């Protein structure tokens, strides 16, 4: 009962957040702003928690390899965003990350760690691009990047903790995945 209550409270808090972390939607200049960015949009928050859940479901080496791949490739995307290198359909890529990661969790699918790393790495480029493109030219780039990397690691950790808290209860993993996937569809329609 306590887990249901906690999940309900967390769901209500997340639902109150803005829908997207669109490029250029708010000013950013330092560590705090960089840390806040992933929490400023439900799409980023859900995707990063989903990566942690995905890693928890896979277990073993995936516990560190999948989140580390995401963070590494997110930094690559962030650099692309800062440099103004165009990536088509960034928002669609972010929404698609939710749909696909959520669907994998909902289906209870297991895959090779290398496939999970590749998949999350590709999605991370879109998320990183949004972080980097939003950073204004006067921002302290290193502090801003440290902030969004720290927030991402925190959200991955949250997903890992939730995945372990759910334990072998595959139905909860599947329901969380379905919610994430549906969230991706809904957010892509906005």
PDB file of C-alpha atoms in Angstrom:
ATOM      1  CA  UNK A   1       0.000   0.000   0.000  1.00  0.00           C
ATOM      2  CA  UNK A   2       2.836   2.381   0.862  1.00  0.00           C
ATOM      3  CA  UNK A   3       4.463   1.770  -2.576  1.00  0.00           C
ATOM      4  CA  UNK A   4       1.158   2.563  -4.316  1.00  0.00           C
ATOM      5  CA  UNK A   5       0.797   5.775  -2.302  1.00  0.00           C
ATOM      6  CA  UNK A   6       4.377   6.842  -3.081  1.00  0.00           C
ATOM      7  CA  UNK A   7       3.900   6.085  -6.774  1.00  0.00           C
ATOM      8  CA  UNK A   8       0.648   8.083  -6.833  1.00  0.00           C
ATOM      9  CA  UNK A   9       2.257  11.083  -5.124  1.00  0.00           C
ATOM     10  CA  UNK A  10       5.257  10.962  -7.475  1.00  0.00           C
ATOM     11  CA  UNK A  11       2.963  10.712 -10.499  1.00  0.00           C
ATOM     12  CA  UNK A  12       0.989  13.747  -9.395  1.00  0.00           C
ATOM     13  CA  UNK A  13       4.180  15.760  -8.846  1.00  0.00           C
ATOM     14  CA  UNK A  14       5.507  14.829 -12.291  1.00  0.00           C
ATOM     15  CA  UNK A  15       2.174  15.644 -13.933  1.00  0.00           C
ATOM     16  CA  UNK A  16       2.416  19.185 -12.588  1.00  0.00           C
ATOM     17  CA  UNK A  17       5.705  19.773 -14.432  1.00  0.00           C
ATOM     18  CA  UNK A  18       5.886  21.595 -17.786  1.00  0.00           C
ATOM     19  CA  UNK A  19       5.429  19.354 -20.804  1.00  0.00           C
ATOM     20  CA  UNK A  20       8.638  19.939 -22.766  1.00  0.00           C
ATOM     21  CA  UNK A  21      12.178  21.170 -22.267  1.00  0.00           C
ATOM     22  CA  UNK A  22      12.204  23.045 -25.567  1.00  0.00           C
ATOM     23  CA  UNK A  23      15.308  24.725 -26.826  1.00  0.00           C
ATOM     24  CA  UNK A  24      15.466  28.336 -25.689  1.00  0.00           C
ATOM     25  CA  UNK A  25      12.601  28.074 -23.219  1.00  0.00           C
ATOM     26  CA  UNK A  26      14.404  29.563 -20.203  1.00  0.00           C
ATOM     27  CA  UNK A  27      17.661  31.301 -19.351  1.00  0.00           C
ATOM     28  CA  UNK A  28      20.570  29.237 -18.088  1.00  0.00           C
ATOM     29  CA  UNK A  29      23.932  30.336 -16.855  1.00  0.00           C
ATOM     30  CA  UNK A  30      25.511  28.071 -14.249  1.00  0.00           C
ATOM     31  CA  UNK A  31      25.584  24.777 -12.364  1.00  0.00           C
ATOM     32  CA  UNK A  32      22.136  25.240 -10.821  1.00  0.00           C
ATOM     33  CA  UNK A  33      20.533  26.099 -14.159  1.00  0.00           C
ATOM     34  CA  UNK A  34      22.209  23.123 -15.813  1.00  0.00           C
ATOM     35  CA  UNK A  35      21.046  20.848 -13.006  1.00  0.00           C
ATOM     36  CA  UNK A  36      17.500  22.189 -13.261  1.00  0.00           C
ATOM     37  CA  UNK A  37      17.198  21.705 -17.029  1.00  0.00           C
ATOM     38  CA  UNK A  38      16.374  17.952 -17.052  1.00  0.00           C
ATOM     39  CA  UNK A  39      13.693  18.571 -14.420  1.00  0.00           C
ATOM     40  CA  UNK A  40      12.153  21.387 -16.461  1.00  0.00           C
ATOM     41  CA  UNK A  41      10.453  19.037 -18.874  1.00  0.00           C
ATOM     42  CA  UNK A  42       8.577  15.824 -18.307  1.00  0.00           C
ATOM     43  CA  UNK A  43      10.100  14.370 -21.477  1.00  0.00           C
ATOM     44  CA  UNK A  44      13.676  14.607 -20.187  1.00  0.00           C
ATOM     45  CA  UNK A  45      12.794  13.500 -16.674  1.00  0.00           C
ATOM     46  CA  UNK A  46      10.876  10.418 -17.816  1.00  0.00           C
ATOM     47  CA  UNK A  47      13.518   9.407 -20.352  1.00  0.00           C
ATOM     48  CA  UNK A  48      16.345   9.582 -17.848  1.00  0.00           C
ATOM     49  CA  UNK A  49      14.435   7.616 -15.220  1.00  0.00           C
ATOM     50  CA  UNK A  50      13.510   5.106 -17.957  1.00  0.00           C
ATOM     51  CA  UNK A  51      17.199   4.581 -18.755  1.00  0.00           C
ATOM     52  CA  UNK A  52      17.815   3.724 -15.099  1.00  0.00           C
ATOM     53  CA  UNK A  53      14.841   1.352 -15.032  1.00  0.00           C
ATOM     54  CA  UNK A  54      16.024  -0.272 -18.266  1.00  0.00           C
ATOM     55  CA  UNK A  55      19.497  -0.793 -16.788  1.00  0.00           C
ATOM     56  CA  UNK A  56      18.008  -2.219 -13.579  1.00  0.00           C
ATOM     57  CA  UNK A  57      15.888  -4.701 -15.522  1.00  0.00           C
ATOM     58  CA  UNK A  58      18.908  -5.851 -17.527  1.00  0.00           C
ATOM     59  CA  UNK A  59      21.119  -6.027 -14.428  1.00  0.00           C
ATOM     60  CA  UNK A  60      24.777  -6.976 -14.290  1.00  0.00           C
ATOM     61  CA  UNK A  61      27.122  -4.800 -16.318  1.00  0.00           C
ATOM     62  CA  UNK A  62      24.134  -2.828 -17.668  1.00  0.00           C
ATOM     63  CA  UNK A  63      23.732  -1.196 -14.251  1.00  0.00           C
ATOM     64  CA  UNK A  64      26.666   1.097 -15.004  1.00  0.00           C
ATOM     65  CA  UNK A  65      27.230   0.660 -18.758  1.00  0.00           C
ATOM     66  CA  UNK A  66      23.817   1.831 -19.979  1.00  0.00           C
ATOM     67  CA  UNK A  67      23.684   5.030 -17.861  1.00  0.00           C
ATOM     68  CA  UNK A  68      27.364   5.771 -18.594  1.00  0.00           C
ATOM     69  CA  UNK A  69      26.710   5.420 -22.332  1.00  0.00           C
ATOM     70  CA  UNK A  70      23.730   7.739 -22.083  1.00  0.00           C
ATOM     71  CA  UNK A  71      25.728  10.388 -20.234  1.00  0.00           C
ATOM     72  CA  UNK A  72      28.681  10.137 -22.630  1.00  0.00           C
ATOM     73  CA  UNK A  73      26.555  10.448 -25.741  1.00  0.00           C
ATOM     74  CA  UNK A  74      24.440  13.161 -24.132  1.00  0.00           C
ATOM     75  CA  UNK A  75      27.640  15.201 -23.806  1.00  0.00           C
ATOM     76  CA  UNK A  76      28.346  14.613 -27.509  1.00  0.00           C
ATOM     77  CA  UNK A  77      24.841  15.886 -28.317  1.00  0.00           C
ATOM     78  CA  UNK A  78      25.359  18.817 -25.957  1.00  0.00           C
ATOM     79  CA  UNK A  79      28.529  19.845 -27.766  1.00  0.00           C
ATOM     80  CA  UNK A  80      26.664  19.598 -31.074  1.00  0.00           C
ATOM     81  CA  UNK A  81      23.946  21.867 -29.668  1.00  0.00           C
ATOM     82  CA  UNK A  82      26.435  24.426 -28.379  1.00  0.00           C
ATOM     83  CA  UNK A  83      28.270  24.432 -31.717  1.00  0.00           C
ATOM     84  CA  UNK A  84      25.025  24.885 -33.629  1.00  0.00           C
ATOM     85  CA  UNK A  85      25.396  21.645 -35.588  1.00  0.00           C
ATOM     86  CA  UNK A  86      21.885  20.886 -36.770  1.00  0.00           C
ATOM     87  CA  UNK A  87      20.098  17.711 -35.782  1.00  0.00           C
ATOM     88  CA  UNK A  88      16.716  17.224 -37.424  1.00  0.00           C
ATOM     89  CA  UNK A  89      13.605  16.440 -35.380  1.00  0.00           C
ATOM     90  CA  UNK A  90      15.138  16.842 -31.917  1.00  0.00           C
ATOM     91  CA  UNK A  91      11.782  16.954 -30.118  1.00  0.00           C
ATOM     92  CA  UNK A  92      10.554  13.946 -32.115  1.00  0.00           C
ATOM     93  CA  UNK A  93      13.729  12.048 -31.170  1.00  0.00           C
ATOM     94  CA  UNK A  94      13.179  12.872 -27.512  1.00  0.00           C
ATOM     95  CA  UNK A  95       9.545  11.749 -27.645  1.00  0.00           C
ATOM     96  CA  UNK A  96      10.539   8.610 -29.554  1.00  0.00           C
ATOM     97  CA  UNK A  97      13.038   7.785 -26.810  1.00  0.00           C
ATOM     98  CA  UNK A  98      10.154   7.684 -24.336  1.00  0.00           C
ATOM     99  CA  UNK A  99       7.933   5.615 -26.601  1.00  0.00           C
ATOM    100  CA  UNK A 100      10.601   3.021 -27.382  1.00  0.00           C
ATOM    101  CA  UNK A 101      12.206   2.738 -23.936  1.00  0.00           C
ATOM    102  CA  UNK A 102       8.752   2.570 -22.362  1.00  0.00           C
ATOM    103  CA  UNK A 103       7.606  -0.065 -24.860  1.00  0.00           C
ATOM    104  CA  UNK A 104      10.676  -2.207 -24.172  1.00  0.00           C
ATOM    105  CA  UNK A 105       9.979  -2.033 -20.439  1.00  0.00           C
ATOM    106  CA  UNK A 106       6.254  -2.662 -20.966  1.00  0.00           C
ATOM    107  CA  UNK A 107       6.959  -5.734 -23.092  1.00  0.00           C
ATOM    108  CA  UNK A 108       9.339  -7.105 -20.485  1.00  0.00           C
ATOM    109  CA  UNK A 109      11.931  -7.511 -23.224  1.00  0.00           C
ATOM    110  CA  UNK A 110      15.542  -8.253 -22.459  1.00  0.00           C
ATOM    111  CA  UNK A 111      18.296  -7.507 -24.907  1.00  0.00           C
ATOM    112  CA  UNK A 112      22.046  -7.613 -25.178  1.00  0.00           C
ATOM    113  CA  UNK A 113      23.775  -4.902 -23.200  1.00  0.00           C
ATOM    114  CA  UNK A 114      25.467  -3.699 -26.398  1.00  0.00           C
ATOM    115  CA  UNK A 115      22.063  -3.154 -28.011  1.00  0.00           C
ATOM    116  CA  UNK A 116      20.791  -1.325 -24.909  1.00  0.00           C
ATOM    117  CA  UNK A 117      23.892   0.883 -24.928  1.00  0.00           C
ATOM    118  CA  UNK A 118      23.504   1.671 -28.628  1.00  0.00           C
ATOM    119  CA  UNK A 119      19.812   2.463 -28.286  1.00  0.00           C
ATOM    120  CA  UNK A 120      20.196   4.693 -25.253  1.00  0.00           C
ATOM    121  CA  UNK A 121      23.288   6.316 -26.763  1.00  0.00           C
ATOM    122  CA  UNK A 122      21.383   7.371 -29.881  1.00  0.00           C
ATOM    123  CA  UNK A 123      18.540   8.789 -27.795  1.00  0.00           C
ATOM    124  CA  UNK A 124      21.023  10.584 -25.549  1.00  0.00           C
ATOM    125  CA  UNK A 125      22.277  12.624 -28.500  1.00  0.00           C
ATOM    126  CA  UNK A 126      18.825  14.196 -28.867  1.00  0.00           C
ATOM    127  CA  UNK A 127      18.549  14.928 -25.146  1.00  0.00           C
ATOM    128  CA  UNK A 128      22.071  16.347 -25.006  1.00  0.00           C
ATOM    129  CA  UNK A 129      21.429  18.482 -28.052  1.00  0.00           C
ATOM    130  CA  UNK A 130      18.438  20.083 -26.320  1.00  0.00           C
ATOM    131  CA  UNK A 131      20.600  20.786 -23.255  1.00  0.00           C
ATOM    132  CA  UNK A 132      23.436  22.283 -25.290  1.00  0.00           C
ATOM    133  CA  UNK A 133      21.297  24.280 -27.698  1.00  0.00           C
ATOM    134  CA  UNK A 134      19.446  25.895 -24.809  1.00  0.00           C
ATOM    135  CA  UNK A 135      22.612  27.128 -23.149  1.00  0.00           C
ATOM    136  CA  UNK A 136      23.090  30.847 -23.920  1.00  0.00           C
ATOM    137  CA  UNK A 137      26.450  32.053 -25.178  1.00  0.00           C
ATOM    138  CA  UNK A 138      27.151  33.947 -21.938  1.00  0.00           C
ATOM    139  CA  UNK A 139      26.677  30.808 -19.830  1.00  0.00           C
ATOM    140  CA  UNK A 140      29.497  29.186 -17.889  1.00  0.00           C
ATOM    141  CA  UNK A 141      29.558  26.139 -20.169  1.00  0.00           C
ATOM    142  CA  UNK A 142      31.564  23.835 -17.905  1.00  0.00           C
ATOM    143  CA  UNK A 143      29.332  24.523 -14.886  1.00  0.00           C
ATOM    144  CA  UNK A 144      26.139  24.226 -16.913  1.00  0.00           C
ATOM    145  CA  UNK A 145      27.298  20.893 -18.366  1.00  0.00           C
ATOM    146  CA  UNK A 146      28.335  19.624 -14.950  1.00  0.00           C
ATOM    147  CA  UNK A 147      24.854  20.549 -13.740  1.00  0.00           C
ATOM    148  CA  UNK A 148      22.916  18.682 -16.422  1.00  0.00           C
ATOM    149  CA  UNK A 149      25.246  15.679 -16.212  1.00  0.00           C
ATOM    150  CA  UNK A 150      24.758  15.564 -12.430  1.00  0.00           C
ATOM    151  CA  UNK A 151      20.971  15.786 -12.791  1.00  0.00           C
ATOM    152  CA  UNK A 152      21.020  13.062 -15.426  1.00  0.00           C
ATOM    153  CA  UNK A 153      23.077  10.784 -13.186  1.00  0.00           C
ATOM    154  CA  UNK A 154      20.659  11.498 -10.331  1.00  0.00           C
ATOM    155  CA  UNK A 155      17.657  10.606 -12.514  1.00  0.00           C
ATOM    156  CA  UNK A 156      19.365   7.445 -13.787  1.00  0.00           C
ATOM    157  CA  UNK A 157      20.059   6.562 -10.166  1.00  0.00           C
ATOM    158  CA  UNK A 158      16.409   7.158  -9.342  1.00  0.00           C
ATOM    159  CA  UNK A 159      15.430   4.720 -12.095  1.00  0.00           C
ATOM    160  CA  UNK A 160      17.950   2.166 -10.819  1.00  0.00           C
ATOM    161  CA  UNK A 161      16.641   2.488  -7.259  1.00  0.00           C
ATOM    162  CA  UNK A 162      13.035   2.155  -8.416  1.00  0.00           C
ATOM    163  CA  UNK A 163      13.976  -0.842 -10.557  1.00  0.00           C
ATOM    164  CA  UNK A 164      15.576  -2.551  -7.581  1.00  0.00           C
ATOM    165  CA  UNK A 165      12.712  -1.549  -5.269  1.00  0.00           C
ATOM    166  CA  UNK A 166      10.272  -3.182  -7.693  1.00  0.00           C
ATOM    167  CA  UNK A 167      12.545  -6.227  -7.620  1.00  0.00           C
ATOM    168  CA  UNK A 168      11.189  -9.198  -9.488  1.00  0.00           C
ATOM    169  CA  UNK A 169       7.724  -7.642  -9.760  1.00  0.00           C
ATOM    170  CA  UNK A 170       7.707  -7.584 -13.544  1.00  0.00           C
ATOM    171  CA  UNK A 171       4.142  -6.267 -13.651  1.00  0.00           C
ATOM    172  CA  UNK A 172       5.252  -3.019 -11.988  1.00  0.00           C
ATOM    173  CA  UNK A 173       8.157  -2.656 -14.444  1.00  0.00           C
ATOM    174  CA  UNK A 174       5.709  -3.232 -17.276  1.00  0.00           C
ATOM    175  CA  UNK A 175       3.181  -0.728 -15.956  1.00  0.00           C
ATOM    176  CA  UNK A 176       5.916   1.878 -15.494  1.00  0.00           C
ATOM    177  CA  UNK A 177       7.097   1.195 -19.043  1.00  0.00           C
ATOM    178  CA  UNK A 178       3.574   1.527 -20.424  1.00  0.00           C
ATOM    179  CA  UNK A 179       3.168   4.838 -18.599  1.00  0.00           C
ATOM    180  CA  UNK A 180       6.476   6.125 -19.970  1.00  0.00           C
ATOM    181  CA  UNK A 181       5.574   5.051 -23.500  1.00  0.00           C
ATOM    182  CA  UNK A 182       2.118   6.614 -23.304  1.00  0.00           C
ATOM    183  CA  UNK A 183       3.736   9.763 -21.910  1.00  0.00           C
ATOM    184  CA  UNK A 184       5.971   9.869 -24.981  1.00  0.00           C
ATOM    185  CA  UNK A 185       2.987   9.605 -27.306  1.00  0.00           C
ATOM    186  CA  UNK A 186       1.047  12.294 -25.446  1.00  0.00           C
ATOM    187  CA  UNK A 187       4.032  14.644 -25.325  1.00  0.00           C
ATOM    188  CA  UNK A 188       4.676  14.153 -29.046  1.00  0.00           C
ATOM    189  CA  UNK A 189       1.120  15.330 -29.794  1.00  0.00           C
ATOM    190  CA  UNK A 190       1.672  18.654 -28.002  1.00  0.00           C
TER     191      UNK A 190
END
